[in-house]
C-alpha positions as a Python dict, from the first residue, in 0.01 Angstrom:
ca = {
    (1, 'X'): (0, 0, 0),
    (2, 'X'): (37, -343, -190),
    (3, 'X'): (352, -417, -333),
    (4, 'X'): (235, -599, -725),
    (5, 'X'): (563, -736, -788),
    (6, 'X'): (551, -971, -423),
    (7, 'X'): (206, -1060, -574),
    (8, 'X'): (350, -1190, -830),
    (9, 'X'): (611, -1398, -734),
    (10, 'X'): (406, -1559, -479),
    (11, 'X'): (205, -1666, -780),
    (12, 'X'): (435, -1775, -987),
    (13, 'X'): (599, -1968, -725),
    (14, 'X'): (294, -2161, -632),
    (15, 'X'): (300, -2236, -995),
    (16, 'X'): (642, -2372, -957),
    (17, 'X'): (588, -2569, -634),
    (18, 'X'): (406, -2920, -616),
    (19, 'X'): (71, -2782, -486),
    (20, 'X'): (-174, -2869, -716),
    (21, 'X'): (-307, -2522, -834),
    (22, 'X'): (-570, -2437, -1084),
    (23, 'X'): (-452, -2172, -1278),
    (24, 'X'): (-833, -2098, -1386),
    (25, 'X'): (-915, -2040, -1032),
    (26, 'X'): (-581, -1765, -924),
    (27, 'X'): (-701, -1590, -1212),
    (28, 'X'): (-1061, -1558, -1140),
    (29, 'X'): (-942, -1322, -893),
    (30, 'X'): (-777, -936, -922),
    (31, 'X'): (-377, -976, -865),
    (32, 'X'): (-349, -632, -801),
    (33, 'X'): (-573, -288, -608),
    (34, 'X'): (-640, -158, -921),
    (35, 'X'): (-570, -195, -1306),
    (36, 'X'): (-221, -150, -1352),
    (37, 'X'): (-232, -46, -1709),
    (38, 'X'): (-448, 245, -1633),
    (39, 'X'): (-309, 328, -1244),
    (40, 'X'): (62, 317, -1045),
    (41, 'X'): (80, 110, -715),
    (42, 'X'): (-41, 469, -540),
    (43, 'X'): (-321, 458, -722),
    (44, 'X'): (-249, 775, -917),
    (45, 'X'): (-363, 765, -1317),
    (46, 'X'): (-58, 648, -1562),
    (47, 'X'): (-364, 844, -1856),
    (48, 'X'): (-362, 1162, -1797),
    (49, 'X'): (-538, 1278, -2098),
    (50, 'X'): (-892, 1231, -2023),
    (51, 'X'): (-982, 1528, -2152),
    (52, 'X'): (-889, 1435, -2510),
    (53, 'X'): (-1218, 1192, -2447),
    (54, 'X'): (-1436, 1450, -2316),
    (55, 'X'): (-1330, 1669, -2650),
    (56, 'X'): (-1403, 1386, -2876),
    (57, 'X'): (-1769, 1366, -2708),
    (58, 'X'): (-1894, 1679, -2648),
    (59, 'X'): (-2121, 1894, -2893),
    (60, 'X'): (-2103, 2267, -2784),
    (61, 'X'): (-2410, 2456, -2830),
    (62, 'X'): (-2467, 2819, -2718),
    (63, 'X'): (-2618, 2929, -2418),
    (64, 'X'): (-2895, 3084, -2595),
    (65, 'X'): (-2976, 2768, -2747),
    (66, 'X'): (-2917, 2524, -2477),
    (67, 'X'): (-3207, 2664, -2295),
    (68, 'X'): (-3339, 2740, -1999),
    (69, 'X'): (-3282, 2450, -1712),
    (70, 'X'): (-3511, 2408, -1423),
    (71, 'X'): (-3282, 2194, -1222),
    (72, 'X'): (-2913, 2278, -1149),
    (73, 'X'): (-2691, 2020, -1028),
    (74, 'X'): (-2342, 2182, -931),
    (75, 'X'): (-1997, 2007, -804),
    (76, 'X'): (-1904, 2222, -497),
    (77, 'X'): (-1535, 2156, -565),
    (78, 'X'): (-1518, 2333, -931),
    (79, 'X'): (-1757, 2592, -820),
    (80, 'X'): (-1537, 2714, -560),
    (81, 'X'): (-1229, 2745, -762),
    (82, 'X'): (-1426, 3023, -984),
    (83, 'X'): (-1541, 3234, -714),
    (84, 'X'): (-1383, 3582, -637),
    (85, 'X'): (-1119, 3500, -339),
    (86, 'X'): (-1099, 3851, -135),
    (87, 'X'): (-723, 3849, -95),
    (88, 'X'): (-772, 4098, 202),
    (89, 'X'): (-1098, 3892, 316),
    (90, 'X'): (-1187, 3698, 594),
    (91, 'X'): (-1366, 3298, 572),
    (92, 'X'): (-1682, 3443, 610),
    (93, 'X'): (-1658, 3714, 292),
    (94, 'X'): (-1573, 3412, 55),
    (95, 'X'): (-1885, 3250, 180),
    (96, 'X'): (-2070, 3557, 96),
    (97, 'X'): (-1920, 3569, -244),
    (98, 'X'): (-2062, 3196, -267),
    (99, 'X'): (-2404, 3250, -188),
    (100, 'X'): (-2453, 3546, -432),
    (101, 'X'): (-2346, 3298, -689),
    (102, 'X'): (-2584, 3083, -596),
    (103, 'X'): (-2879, 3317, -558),
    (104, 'X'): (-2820, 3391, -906),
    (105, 'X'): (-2855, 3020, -1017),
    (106, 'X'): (-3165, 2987, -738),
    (107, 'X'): (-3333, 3289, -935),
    (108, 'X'): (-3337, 3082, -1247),
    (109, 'X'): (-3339, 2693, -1129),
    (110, 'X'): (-3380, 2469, -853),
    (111, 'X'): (-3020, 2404, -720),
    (112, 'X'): (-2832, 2065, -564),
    (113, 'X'): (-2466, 2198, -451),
    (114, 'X'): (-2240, 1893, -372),
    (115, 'X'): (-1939, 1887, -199),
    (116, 'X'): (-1633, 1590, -195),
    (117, 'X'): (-1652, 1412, 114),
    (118, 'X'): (-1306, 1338, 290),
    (119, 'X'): (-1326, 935, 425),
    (120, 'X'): (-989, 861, 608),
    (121, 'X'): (-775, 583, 516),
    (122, 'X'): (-1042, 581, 218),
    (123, 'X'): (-932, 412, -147),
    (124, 'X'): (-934, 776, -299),
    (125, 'X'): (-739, 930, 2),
    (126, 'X'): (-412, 810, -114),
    (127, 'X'): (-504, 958, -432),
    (128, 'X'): (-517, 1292, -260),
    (129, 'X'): (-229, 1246, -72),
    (130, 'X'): (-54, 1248, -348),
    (131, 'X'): (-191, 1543, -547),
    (132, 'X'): (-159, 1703, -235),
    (133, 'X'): (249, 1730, -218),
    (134, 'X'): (369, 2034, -198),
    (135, 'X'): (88, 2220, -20),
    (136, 'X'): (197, 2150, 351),
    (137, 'X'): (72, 2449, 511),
    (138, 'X'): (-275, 2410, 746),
    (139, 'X'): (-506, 2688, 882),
    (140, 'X'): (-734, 2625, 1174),
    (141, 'X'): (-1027, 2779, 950),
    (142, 'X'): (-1279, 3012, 1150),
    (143, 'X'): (-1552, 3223, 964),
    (144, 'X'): (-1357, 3554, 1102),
    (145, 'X'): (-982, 3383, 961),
    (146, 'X'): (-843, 3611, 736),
    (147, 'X'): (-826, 3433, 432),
    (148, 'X'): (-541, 3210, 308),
    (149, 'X'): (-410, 3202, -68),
    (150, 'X'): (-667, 3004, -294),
    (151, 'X'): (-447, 2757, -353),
    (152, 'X'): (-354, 2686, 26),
    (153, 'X'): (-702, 2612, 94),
    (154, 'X'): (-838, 2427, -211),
    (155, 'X'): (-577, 2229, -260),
    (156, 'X'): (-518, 2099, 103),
    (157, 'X'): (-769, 1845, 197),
    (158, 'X'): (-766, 1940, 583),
    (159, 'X'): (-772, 2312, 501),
    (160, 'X'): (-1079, 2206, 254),
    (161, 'X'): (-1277, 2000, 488),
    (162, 'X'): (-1279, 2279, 666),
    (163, 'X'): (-1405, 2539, 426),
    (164, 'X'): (-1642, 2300, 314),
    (165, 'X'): (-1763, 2253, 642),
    (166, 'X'): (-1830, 2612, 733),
    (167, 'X'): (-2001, 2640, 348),
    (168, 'X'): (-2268, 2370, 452),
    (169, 'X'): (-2316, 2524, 795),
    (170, 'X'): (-2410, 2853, 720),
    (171, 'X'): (-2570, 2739, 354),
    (172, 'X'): (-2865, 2537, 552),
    (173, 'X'): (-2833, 2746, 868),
    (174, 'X'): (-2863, 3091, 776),
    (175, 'X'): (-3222, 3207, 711),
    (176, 'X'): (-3187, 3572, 597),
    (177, 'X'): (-2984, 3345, 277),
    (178, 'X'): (-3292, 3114, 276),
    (179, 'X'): (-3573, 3414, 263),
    (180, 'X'): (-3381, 3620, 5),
    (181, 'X'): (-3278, 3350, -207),
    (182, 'X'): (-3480, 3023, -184),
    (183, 'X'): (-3794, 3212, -199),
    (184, 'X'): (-3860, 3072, -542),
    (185, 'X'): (-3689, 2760, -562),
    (186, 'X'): (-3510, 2533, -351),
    (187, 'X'): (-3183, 2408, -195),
    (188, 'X'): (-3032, 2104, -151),
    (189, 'X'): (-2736, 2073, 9),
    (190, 'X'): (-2439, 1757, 11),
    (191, 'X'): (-2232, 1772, 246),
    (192, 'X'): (-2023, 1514, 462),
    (193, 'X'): (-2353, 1368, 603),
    (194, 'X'): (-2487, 1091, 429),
    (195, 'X'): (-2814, 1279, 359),
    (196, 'X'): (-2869, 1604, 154),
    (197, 'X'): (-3054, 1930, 338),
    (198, 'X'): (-3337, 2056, 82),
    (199, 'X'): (-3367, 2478, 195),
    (200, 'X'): (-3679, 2620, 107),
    (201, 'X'): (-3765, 2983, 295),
    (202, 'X'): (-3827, 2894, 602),
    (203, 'X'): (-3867, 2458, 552),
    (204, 'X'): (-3574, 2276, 627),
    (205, 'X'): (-3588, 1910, 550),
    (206, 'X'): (-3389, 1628, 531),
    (207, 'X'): (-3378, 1415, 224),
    (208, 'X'): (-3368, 1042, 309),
    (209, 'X'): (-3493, 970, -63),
    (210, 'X'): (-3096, 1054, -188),
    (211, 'X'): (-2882, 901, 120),
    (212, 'X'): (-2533, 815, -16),
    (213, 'X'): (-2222, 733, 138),
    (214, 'X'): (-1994, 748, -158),
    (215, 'X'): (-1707, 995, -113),
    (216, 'X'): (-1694, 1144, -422),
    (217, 'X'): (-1917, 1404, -588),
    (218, 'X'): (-1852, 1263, -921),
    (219, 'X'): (-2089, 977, -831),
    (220, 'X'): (-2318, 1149, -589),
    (221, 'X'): (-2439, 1409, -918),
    (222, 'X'): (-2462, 1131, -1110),
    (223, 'X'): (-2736, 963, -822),
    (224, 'X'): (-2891, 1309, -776),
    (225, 'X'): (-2950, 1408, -1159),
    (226, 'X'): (-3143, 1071, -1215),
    (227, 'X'): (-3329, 1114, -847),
    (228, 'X'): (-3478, 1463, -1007),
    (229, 'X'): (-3482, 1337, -1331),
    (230, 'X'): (-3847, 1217, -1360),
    (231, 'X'): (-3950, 1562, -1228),
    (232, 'X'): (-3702, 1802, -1425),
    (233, 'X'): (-3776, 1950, -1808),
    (234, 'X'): (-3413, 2009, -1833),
    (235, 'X'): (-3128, 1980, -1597),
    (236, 'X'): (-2769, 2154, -1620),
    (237, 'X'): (-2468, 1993, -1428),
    (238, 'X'): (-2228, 2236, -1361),
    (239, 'X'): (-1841, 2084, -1363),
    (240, 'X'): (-1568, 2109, -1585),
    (241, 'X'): (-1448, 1719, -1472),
    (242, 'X'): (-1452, 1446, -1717),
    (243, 'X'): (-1528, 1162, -1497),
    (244, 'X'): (-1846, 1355, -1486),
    (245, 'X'): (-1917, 1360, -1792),
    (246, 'X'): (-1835, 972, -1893),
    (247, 'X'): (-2049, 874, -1615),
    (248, 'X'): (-2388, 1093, -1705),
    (249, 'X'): (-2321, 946, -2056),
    (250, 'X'): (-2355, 579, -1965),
    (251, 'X'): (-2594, 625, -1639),
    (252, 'X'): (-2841, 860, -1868),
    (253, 'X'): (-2866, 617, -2192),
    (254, 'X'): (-2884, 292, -1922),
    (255, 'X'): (-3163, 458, -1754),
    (256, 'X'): (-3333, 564, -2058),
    (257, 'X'): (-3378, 917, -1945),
    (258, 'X'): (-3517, 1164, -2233),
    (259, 'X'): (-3497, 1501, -2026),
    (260, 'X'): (-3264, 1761, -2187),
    (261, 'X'): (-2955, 1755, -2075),
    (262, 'X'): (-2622, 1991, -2040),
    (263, 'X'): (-2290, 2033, -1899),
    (264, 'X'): (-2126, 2348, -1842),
    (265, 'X'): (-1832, 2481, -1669),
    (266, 'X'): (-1890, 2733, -1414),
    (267, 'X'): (-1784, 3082, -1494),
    (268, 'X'): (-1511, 3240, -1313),
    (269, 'X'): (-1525, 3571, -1194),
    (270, 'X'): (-1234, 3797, -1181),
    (271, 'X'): (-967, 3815, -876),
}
C-alpha cells in the first residue's frame, strides 16, 4: 500500500529545503501507483461507468447478420457465470454443464477458453481483495463436492482458483470430451500455465507460439485474437467486459487487421 499524501510532502519539502532540486526531473517520474484521478490508493476505480463507453461504441447487429465465425475466443470468467449451477449438484456436474456449452460452440467454431490467472501479492490482487469483501466463506473444492451457492464460488478468488483449476484439468484431460467434441475443430485451453493446451481428438499439444504471463484474461484474448487472426475469416469474442472491448478496438485498428469481427455476451441458461 503507498500512502500519496507522505509522497507528497516529502516532495514538497525537498522543494522547501536548500537541496538544489530540479523540479523538471521529480516530475519526470509517477508520484503515485496509479492515476489518482481515475483510481483510490487501493487501486479500486473512482469511474465506475465504463459501460456508458462501451454503449456509445458499439453497433448491434443481429445474429443472423453477424455471421457465421470460425474462431471463438471466450473469457472463462463470464462464461461461467451463465452456465446452469445444479443447486443439488456436485463440482463435477457443473463441469459437465460446461463442456456441453462448449461442444455446442466446438460444433460451429474453433474455440480458445481463457481463464483469469490468480498471481499473489500481484498489482490486480488488491483489486480483488477488495471486490471480494463480504464473501468470506472457502470450500476445499473436489470434483465429487457438492456444490456451493454460485456466488460463493465465483466470487471468492480461492474458491475460484479452484474451480478453475479442476475446469482445465478435466477440459485437456478427458478424452471421451475430446472424441465427442473436438472431432471437428479444436481446443485451446488458458489456464494458470503460461502456455495454452490446443485439444484436438486424440492430439494434445502445447502452444509455445501464445506463451503469456499476464494475469488477466482481458489482455491474454486480446494476444490470442491477433495470434489467429491471420488464419481466421471471422472471429467472435465472447465477454460482456468493457475493458475487452476498448482494448480489441485499439489493438485491431493498430494492427491493421481486416477480419470480421464481433463481440457478444454469452447466453445464460436458466437456474
Amino acid at each position: 500500500m503507498y500512502d500519496l499524501n507522505v509522497i507528497y510532502s516529502r516532495v514538497i519539502a525537498l522543494f522547501s529545503s536548500d537541496r538544489d532540486v530540479d523540479v523538471k526531473d521529480v516530475l519526470a517520474y509517477e508520484l503515485a501507483p496509479v492515476p489518482t484521478a481515475m483510481f483510490t490508493e487501493d487501486g479500486m476505480r473512482i469511474c465506475k461507468a465504463k459501460s456508458t463507453l462501451k454503449k456509445s461504441l458499439q453497433i448491434e447487429v443481429s445474429r443472423r447478420n453477424a455471421g457465421d465465425a470460425d474462431v471463438t475466443v471466450i473469457d472463462g470468467s463470464a462464461l461461467l457465470w451463465t452456465i446452469h449451477w445444479p443447486a443439488d449438484g456436485t463440482v463435477a456436474d457443473f463441469i459437465e454443464n460446461v463442456k456441453t456449452r462448449l461442444t455446442s460452440y466446438l460444433s460451429e467454431s474453433d474455440v480458445y477458453l481463457i481463464f483469469d490467472r490468480y498471481y499473489d501479492y500481484s498489482i490486480k490482487s488488491v483489486t480483488r481483495d477488495v471486490r471480494e469483501t463480504g464473501v468470506n466463506k472457502k470450500h476445499h473444492l473436489l470434483l465429487s463436492t457438492k456444490l456451493p451457492a454460485q456466488k460463493v464460488v465465483l466470487s471468492s478468488i480461492e474458491n475460484k482458483k479452484q474451480l478453475n483449476l479442476l475446469l482445465c484439468e478435466e477440459l485437456t484431460q478427458d478424452r471421451l470430451f475430446h472424441l465427442r467434441s473436438t472431432n471437428k475443430h479444436k481446443l485451446v485451453v488458458t489456464g494458470e500455465d503460461p502456455c495454452p493446451i490446443e485439444i484436438k481428438m486424440e492430439e494434445r499439444r502445447t502452444r509455445y507460439d501464445l506463451e503469456n504471463q499476464q494475469e488477466e484474461a482481458d489482455t491474454i484474448i486480446v494476444q490470442q485474437v491477433l495470434g489467429c487472426a491471420g488464419e481466421a475469416h471471422q472471429i467472435s469474442v465472447v465477454s460482456d467486459d468493457t475493458d475487452v472491448f476498448v482494448l480489441l478496438l485499439h489493438h485491431y485498428h493498430q494492427a491493421g487487421l481486416d477480419v470480421p469481427l464481433i463481440m457478444e455476451s454469452p447466453a445464460r441458461e436458466e437456474q
